[in-house]
């Protein structure tokens, strides 16, 4: 069979099933990897064109029910950074007196728990009202108050989309700072909590725009991280600029449930 360009709908003859299947490259890949792997499929198709996936032998064979494709899973895991890795790289990129503003969502749960600080008011979090989207305009204010410091707004993609238009304000007012978007295509914290309380989630996933092109339309230089190892260099490049900048990094939130289980085990021992 053959696959058209990424994003287009196409037909794939499924000989084993006896019926043709129609969908996007991500849908085809998810079907072949198994229904449990939809997020890995989305990550792969975000970074590779369909024909590239074919060349890498990721989707060019029929996978029987229940058969995993370890190579595809490993590729997706390598592309998406674990939250712990992202927090550590942020700390390495920032100076001891530089300012990080952490948005509300799953990103806050990880940053608040793991990000070490060495001076007062260098990690700002909306912990009471838990306001989504506050960190981007907050970063503008922080840089105006402390022009001698580097400023980073760390946001989930949901929170970023709630206030992303303020990038235009930063460009217009010539306020340099960096926005780091942890991308997972969902309201991650709500999804996390629904999974814990209900055993499932509903209406938490959404489709993002192409963030780099979106930032460029407002005069902001954007950078997409294509593998976890690229995050730290991308942050350092962005922070070295004297203009507003955006860095987008896919995040592997499969670690969320591991954190919940660990905290639960600690609580049980108290």
mmCIF file of C-alpha atoms in Angstrom:
data_model
loop_
_atom_site.group_PDB
_atom_site.id
_atom_site.type_symbol
_atom_site.label_atom_id
_atom_site.label_comp_id
_atom_site.label_asym_id
_atom_site.label_seq_id
_atom_site.Cartn_x
_atom_site.Cartn_y
_atom_site.Cartn_z
ATOM 1 C CA UNK A 1 0.000 0.000 0.000
ATOM 2 C CA UNK A 2 1.000 3.656 -0.139
ATOM 3 C CA UNK A 3 0.462 6.688 2.060
ATOM 4 C CA UNK A 4 -0.046 10.278 0.922
ATOM 5 C CA UNK A 5 1.539 13.343 2.480
ATOM 6 C CA UNK A 6 1.246 13.925 6.209
ATOM 7 C CA UNK A 7 -2.137 15.160 7.370
ATOM 8 C CA UNK A 8 -4.049 14.079 4.283
ATOM 9 C CA UNK A 9 -6.656 11.360 4.366
ATOM 10 C CA UNK A 10 -5.749 8.194 2.510
ATOM 11 C CA UNK A 11 -6.752 4.588 1.988
ATOM 12 C CA UNK A 12 -4.798 1.606 3.247
ATOM 13 C CA UNK A 13 -5.867 -1.890 2.168
ATOM 14 C CA UNK A 14 -5.880 -4.046 5.291
ATOM 15 C CA UNK A 15 -5.522 -7.551 3.869
ATOM 16 C CA UNK A 16 -5.844 -9.257 7.237
ATOM 17 C CA UNK A 17 -9.053 -7.423 8.045
ATOM 18 C CA UNK A 18 -10.496 -7.676 4.554
ATOM 19 C CA UNK A 19 -11.659 -4.040 4.576
ATOM 20 C CA UNK A 20 -9.974 -0.759 3.710
ATOM 21 C CA UNK A 21 -9.192 1.657 6.551
ATOM 22 C CA UNK A 22 -9.282 5.386 6.067
ATOM 23 C CA UNK A 23 -7.639 7.958 8.316
ATOM 24 C CA UNK A 24 -4.698 10.278 8.935
ATOM 25 C CA UNK A 25 -1.135 8.988 9.315
ATOM 26 C CA UNK A 26 -1.460 9.280 13.102
ATOM 27 C CA UNK A 27 -4.664 7.233 13.071
ATOM 28 C CA UNK A 28 -3.124 4.542 10.885
ATOM 29 C CA UNK A 29 -0.037 4.380 13.074
ATOM 30 C CA UNK A 30 -2.143 4.212 16.246
ATOM 31 C CA UNK A 31 -4.162 1.353 14.773
ATOM 32 C CA UNK A 32 -1.013 -0.562 13.914
ATOM 33 C CA UNK A 33 0.673 0.073 17.258
ATOM 34 C CA UNK A 34 -2.509 -0.689 19.183
ATOM 35 C CA UNK A 35 -5.276 1.514 20.605
ATOM 36 C CA UNK A 36 -3.198 2.119 23.751
ATOM 37 C CA UNK A 37 -0.556 3.950 21.685
ATOM 38 C CA UNK A 38 -2.499 6.870 20.226
ATOM 39 C CA UNK A 39 -0.274 9.460 21.912
ATOM 40 C CA UNK A 40 2.936 7.820 20.678
ATOM 41 C CA UNK A 41 1.461 7.778 17.176
ATOM 42 C CA UNK A 42 0.596 11.461 17.403
ATOM 43 C CA UNK A 43 4.118 12.310 18.569
ATOM 44 C CA UNK A 44 5.711 10.344 15.741
ATOM 45 C CA UNK A 45 3.522 11.905 13.047
ATOM 46 C CA UNK A 46 4.189 15.360 14.460
ATOM 47 C CA UNK A 47 7.908 14.948 13.842
ATOM 48 C CA UNK A 48 8.069 12.698 10.788
ATOM 49 C CA UNK A 49 6.260 12.695 7.475
ATOM 50 C CA UNK A 50 4.292 9.602 6.590
ATOM 51 C CA UNK A 51 6.765 8.554 3.922
ATOM 52 C CA UNK A 52 9.605 8.883 6.454
ATOM 53 C CA UNK A 53 7.778 6.587 8.838
ATOM 54 C CA UNK A 54 7.398 4.116 5.994
ATOM 55 C CA UNK A 55 11.102 4.329 5.240
ATOM 56 C CA UNK A 56 11.875 3.608 8.891
ATOM 57 C CA UNK A 57 9.607 0.550 8.675
ATOM 58 C CA UNK A 58 7.347 1.855 11.432
ATOM 59 C CA UNK A 59 3.987 1.463 9.674
ATOM 60 C CA UNK A 60 4.706 -0.653 6.610
ATOM 61 C CA UNK A 61 3.332 -3.945 7.878
ATOM 62 C CA UNK A 62 0.092 -5.188 9.339
ATOM 63 C CA UNK A 63 0.300 -5.725 13.087
ATOM 64 C CA UNK A 64 -1.870 -8.435 14.521
ATOM 65 C CA UNK A 65 -4.123 -7.685 17.460
ATOM 66 C CA UNK A 66 -2.124 -7.213 20.652
ATOM 67 C CA UNK A 67 1.274 -7.102 18.919
ATOM 68 C CA UNK A 68 3.365 -4.118 19.974
ATOM 69 C CA UNK A 69 5.924 -2.274 17.869
ATOM 70 C CA UNK A 70 8.785 -1.630 20.306
ATOM 71 C CA UNK A 71 10.794 0.475 17.857
ATOM 72 C CA UNK A 72 7.923 2.914 17.367
ATOM 73 C CA UNK A 73 7.332 3.202 21.098
ATOM 74 C CA UNK A 74 11.031 3.819 21.705
ATOM 75 C CA UNK A 75 11.116 6.474 18.993
ATOM 76 C CA UNK A 76 8.141 8.275 20.523
ATOM 77 C CA UNK A 77 9.669 8.096 24.003
ATOM 78 C CA UNK A 78 12.922 9.570 22.703
ATOM 79 C CA UNK A 79 11.054 12.478 21.118
ATOM 80 C CA UNK A 80 9.009 13.373 24.196
ATOM 81 C CA UNK A 81 10.913 14.507 27.282
ATOM 82 C CA UNK A 82 9.975 13.144 30.664
ATOM 83 C CA UNK A 83 8.848 15.883 33.067
ATOM 84 C CA UNK A 84 11.786 15.182 35.378
ATOM 85 C CA UNK A 85 14.227 15.704 32.506
ATOM 86 C CA UNK A 86 12.512 18.933 31.471
ATOM 87 C CA UNK A 87 12.663 20.359 35.012
ATOM 88 C CA UNK A 88 16.345 19.470 35.343
ATOM 89 C CA UNK A 89 17.177 21.088 31.997
ATOM 90 C CA UNK A 90 15.284 24.243 32.953
ATOM 91 C CA UNK A 91 17.297 24.490 36.157
ATOM 92 C CA UNK A 92 20.561 24.027 34.245
ATOM 93 C CA UNK A 93 19.607 26.708 31.728
ATOM 94 C CA UNK A 94 18.632 29.325 34.320
ATOM 95 C CA UNK A 95 20.941 31.323 36.569
ATOM 96 C CA UNK A 96 20.460 31.274 40.334
ATOM 97 C CA UNK A 97 18.791 34.712 40.297
ATOM 98 C CA UNK A 98 16.854 34.265 37.052
ATOM 99 C CA UNK A 99 13.067 34.093 37.277
ATOM 100 C CA UNK A 100 10.795 31.202 36.300
ATOM 101 C CA UNK A 101 7.019 31.621 36.190
ATOM 102 C CA UNK A 102 5.141 28.304 36.262
ATOM 103 C CA UNK A 103 1.664 28.056 34.814
ATOM 104 C CA UNK A 104 -1.198 25.975 36.194
ATOM 105 C CA UNK A 105 -1.678 22.391 35.078
ATOM 106 C CA UNK A 106 0.350 19.202 35.176
ATOM 107 C CA UNK A 107 3.431 21.349 34.527
ATOM 108 C CA UNK A 108 2.909 22.996 37.926
ATOM 109 C CA UNK A 109 2.797 19.670 39.752
ATOM 110 C CA UNK A 110 6.219 18.743 38.412
ATOM 111 C CA UNK A 111 7.916 22.144 38.624
ATOM 112 C CA UNK A 112 6.643 22.885 42.145
ATOM 113 C CA UNK A 113 7.903 19.534 43.357
ATOM 114 C CA UNK A 114 11.272 19.277 41.606
ATOM 115 C CA UNK A 115 12.566 22.763 40.700
ATOM 116 C CA UNK A 116 15.159 23.933 43.274
ATOM 117 C CA UNK A 117 15.469 27.657 44.023
ATOM 118 C CA UNK A 118 18.303 29.610 45.633
ATOM 119 C CA UNK A 119 16.775 33.066 46.068
ATOM 120 C CA UNK A 120 13.365 34.468 46.970
ATOM 121 C CA UNK A 121 10.883 35.168 44.160
ATOM 122 C CA UNK A 122 12.789 33.237 41.500
ATOM 123 C CA UNK A 123 10.011 30.656 40.995
ATOM 124 C CA UNK A 124 6.555 32.218 40.830
ATOM 125 C CA UNK A 125 3.441 30.016 40.843
ATOM 126 C CA UNK A 126 -0.267 30.878 40.930
ATOM 127 C CA UNK A 127 -0.932 28.401 43.707
ATOM 128 C CA UNK A 128 -4.056 29.883 45.269
ATOM 129 C CA UNK A 129 -6.388 30.805 42.438
ATOM 130 C CA UNK A 130 -4.427 28.437 40.156
ATOM 131 C CA UNK A 131 -4.940 30.707 37.169
ATOM 132 C CA UNK A 132 -4.218 29.140 33.778
ATOM 133 C CA UNK A 133 -2.364 31.434 31.397
ATOM 134 C CA UNK A 134 -0.971 33.809 34.039
ATOM 135 C CA UNK A 135 2.702 33.064 33.465
ATOM 136 C CA UNK A 136 3.027 34.664 30.015
ATOM 137 C CA UNK A 137 1.845 38.187 30.965
ATOM 138 C CA UNK A 138 3.508 37.594 34.326
ATOM 139 C CA UNK A 139 6.807 37.049 32.545
ATOM 140 C CA UNK A 140 6.439 40.403 30.796
ATOM 141 C CA UNK A 141 5.974 42.079 34.165
ATOM 142 C CA UNK A 142 8.870 40.177 35.729
ATOM 143 C CA UNK A 143 11.254 41.231 32.971
ATOM 144 C CA UNK A 144 10.124 44.861 33.224
ATOM 145 C CA UNK A 145 10.741 44.735 36.985
ATOM 146 C CA UNK A 146 14.106 42.958 36.607
ATOM 147 C CA UNK A 147 15.596 43.747 33.185
ATOM 148 C CA UNK A 148 18.952 42.398 34.362
ATOM 149 C CA UNK A 149 17.612 38.857 34.813
ATOM 150 C CA UNK A 150 16.586 36.119 32.405
ATOM 151 C CA UNK A 151 12.872 35.297 32.589
ATOM 152 C CA UNK A 152 11.179 32.044 31.553
ATOM 153 C CA UNK A 153 7.460 31.238 31.453
ATOM 154 C CA UNK A 154 6.852 27.476 31.653
ATOM 155 C CA UNK A 155 3.379 26.585 30.389
ATOM 156 C CA UNK A 156 1.295 23.689 29.231
ATOM 157 C CA UNK A 157 -0.163 23.987 25.744
ATOM 158 C CA UNK A 158 -3.659 24.539 27.177
ATOM 159 C CA UNK A 159 -2.550 27.420 29.374
ATOM 160 C CA UNK A 160 -0.445 28.924 26.595
ATOM 161 C CA UNK A 161 -3.410 29.067 24.231
ATOM 162 C CA UNK A 162 -5.402 31.002 26.827
ATOM 163 C CA UNK A 163 -3.022 33.973 26.747
ATOM 164 C CA UNK A 164 -0.696 33.426 23.795
ATOM 165 C CA UNK A 165 -1.734 36.721 22.184
ATOM 166 C CA UNK A 166 0.407 38.505 24.774
ATOM 167 C CA UNK A 167 3.438 37.516 22.717
ATOM 168 C CA UNK A 168 2.436 40.390 20.449
ATOM 169 C CA UNK A 169 2.519 42.710 23.467
ATOM 170 C CA UNK A 170 6.043 41.557 24.279
ATOM 171 C CA UNK A 171 7.201 42.169 20.705
ATOM 172 C CA UNK A 172 5.553 45.586 20.531
ATOM 173 C CA UNK A 173 6.991 46.677 23.886
ATOM 174 C CA UNK A 174 10.379 45.051 23.181
ATOM 175 C CA UNK A 175 10.368 42.878 26.308
ATOM 176 C CA UNK A 176 12.674 39.851 25.920
ATOM 177 C CA UNK A 177 11.802 36.625 27.693
ATOM 178 C CA UNK A 178 11.214 32.971 26.785
ATOM 179 C CA UNK A 179 8.074 30.853 26.798
ATOM 180 C CA UNK A 180 8.599 27.099 27.117
ATOM 181 C CA UNK A 181 5.490 25.124 26.154
ATOM 182 C CA UNK A 182 5.156 21.575 27.486
ATOM 183 C CA UNK A 183 3.105 20.046 24.687
ATOM 184 C CA UNK A 184 0.827 17.044 25.118
ATOM 185 C CA UNK A 185 -2.352 18.070 23.281
ATOM 186 C CA UNK A 186 -4.535 17.828 26.383
ATOM 187 C CA UNK A 187 -5.564 19.446 29.629
ATOM 188 C CA UNK A 188 -3.066 17.212 31.350
ATOM 189 C CA UNK A 189 -3.884 17.846 35.008
ATOM 190 C CA UNK A 190 -7.626 17.434 34.468
ATOM 191 C CA UNK A 191 -6.940 14.244 32.536
ATOM 192 C CA UNK A 192 -4.677 13.040 35.337
ATOM 193 C CA UNK A 193 -7.279 13.703 38.026
ATOM 194 C CA UNK A 194 -10.138 12.198 36.026
ATOM 195 C CA UNK A 195 -8.085 9.055 35.533
ATOM 196 C CA UNK A 196 -7.500 8.793 39.275
ATOM 197 C CA UNK A 197 -11.091 9.495 40.288
ATOM 198 C CA UNK A 198 -13.049 7.882 37.453
ATOM 199 C CA UNK A 199 -10.626 5.490 35.825
ATOM 200 C CA UNK A 200 -11.097 7.309 32.506
ATOM 201 C CA UNK A 201 -11.070 10.813 31.070
ATOM 202 C CA UNK A 202 -13.447 12.709 28.825
ATOM 203 C CA UNK A 203 -13.143 15.759 26.539
ATOM 204 C CA UNK A 204 -9.604 16.626 27.676
ATOM 205 C CA UNK A 205 -7.773 16.317 24.340
ATOM 206 C CA UNK A 206 -7.481 19.071 21.750
ATOM 207 C CA UNK A 207 -5.585 19.949 18.587
ATOM 208 C CA UNK A 208 -2.829 22.551 18.703
ATOM 209 C CA UNK A 209 -1.842 24.997 15.998
ATOM 210 C CA UNK A 210 1.698 24.788 14.650
ATOM 211 C CA UNK A 211 3.206 26.787 17.488
ATOM 212 C CA UNK A 212 6.427 27.826 15.748
ATOM 213 C CA UNK A 213 4.522 29.262 12.777
ATOM 214 C CA UNK A 214 2.020 30.860 15.159
ATOM 215 C CA UNK A 215 4.816 32.603 17.058
ATOM 216 C CA UNK A 216 6.453 33.705 13.820
ATOM 217 C CA UNK A 217 3.211 35.388 12.747
ATOM 218 C CA UNK A 218 3.645 37.718 15.739
ATOM 219 C CA UNK A 219 7.340 38.327 15.142
ATOM 220 C CA UNK A 220 8.556 35.811 17.735
ATOM 221 C CA UNK A 221 11.307 33.325 16.965
ATOM 222 C CA UNK A 222 10.125 29.796 17.722
ATOM 223 C CA UNK A 223 11.983 26.525 18.143
ATOM 224 C CA UNK A 224 10.521 23.019 18.297
ATOM 225 C CA UNK A 225 12.392 20.367 20.249
ATOM 226 C CA UNK A 226 12.515 17.181 18.167
ATOM 227 C CA UNK A 227 14.158 14.977 20.799
ATOM 228 C CA UNK A 228 14.542 15.218 24.554
ATOM 229 C CA UNK A 229 18.290 15.865 24.255
ATOM 230 C CA UNK A 230 17.589 19.038 22.265
ATOM 231 C CA UNK A 231 15.704 20.823 25.046
ATOM 232 C CA UNK A 232 18.647 22.248 27.005
ATOM 233 C CA UNK A 233 20.471 23.641 23.927
ATOM 234 C CA UNK A 234 17.199 25.125 22.659
ATOM 235 C CA UNK A 235 16.556 26.838 25.993
ATOM 236 C CA UNK A 236 20.054 28.264 26.126
ATOM 237 C CA UNK A 237 19.766 29.644 22.587
ATOM 238 C CA UNK A 238 16.405 31.238 23.356
ATOM 239 C CA UNK A 239 17.544 32.747 26.657
ATOM 240 C CA UNK A 240 20.595 34.270 24.938
ATOM 241 C CA UNK A 241 18.348 36.314 22.637
ATOM 242 C CA UNK A 242 17.323 39.869 23.414
ATOM 243 C CA UNK A 243 13.904 39.332 21.856
ATOM 244 C CA UNK A 244 10.840 37.288 22.888
ATOM 245 C CA UNK A 245 11.255 33.602 22.056
ATOM 246 C CA UNK A 246 9.214 30.411 22.128
ATOM 247 C CA UNK A 247 10.388 26.837 22.691
ATOM 248 C CA UNK A 248 7.970 23.915 22.223
ATOM 249 C CA UNK A 249 8.789 20.553 23.785
ATOM 250 C CA UNK A 250 6.634 17.377 23.667
ATOM 251 C CA UNK A 251 6.279 15.941 27.176
ATOM 252 C CA UNK A 252 5.721 12.318 28.174
ATOM 253 C CA UNK A 253 3.028 12.562 30.840
ATOM 254 C CA UNK A 254 2.958 8.804 31.332
ATOM 255 C CA UNK A 255 5.112 9.678 34.342
ATOM 256 C CA UNK A 256 2.120 11.287 36.077
ATOM 257 C CA UNK A 257 0.629 8.065 37.339
ATOM 258 C CA UNK A 258 4.059 6.892 38.519
ATOM 259 C CA UNK A 259 4.335 10.031 40.657
ATOM 260 C CA UNK A 260 0.845 9.485 42.046
ATOM 261 C CA UNK A 261 1.650 5.888 42.954
ATOM 262 C CA UNK A 262 4.901 6.894 44.639
ATOM 263 C CA UNK A 263 3.258 9.636 46.674
ATOM 264 C CA UNK A 264 0.451 7.254 47.606
ATOM 265 C CA UNK A 265 2.945 4.688 48.842
ATOM 266 C CA UNK A 266 4.708 7.329 50.940
ATOM 267 C CA UNK A 267 1.389 8.443 52.436
ATOM 268 C CA UNK A 268 0.456 4.875 53.303
ATOM 269 C CA UNK A 269 3.676 4.511 55.306
ATOM 270 C CA UNK A 270 2.929 7.593 57.430
#
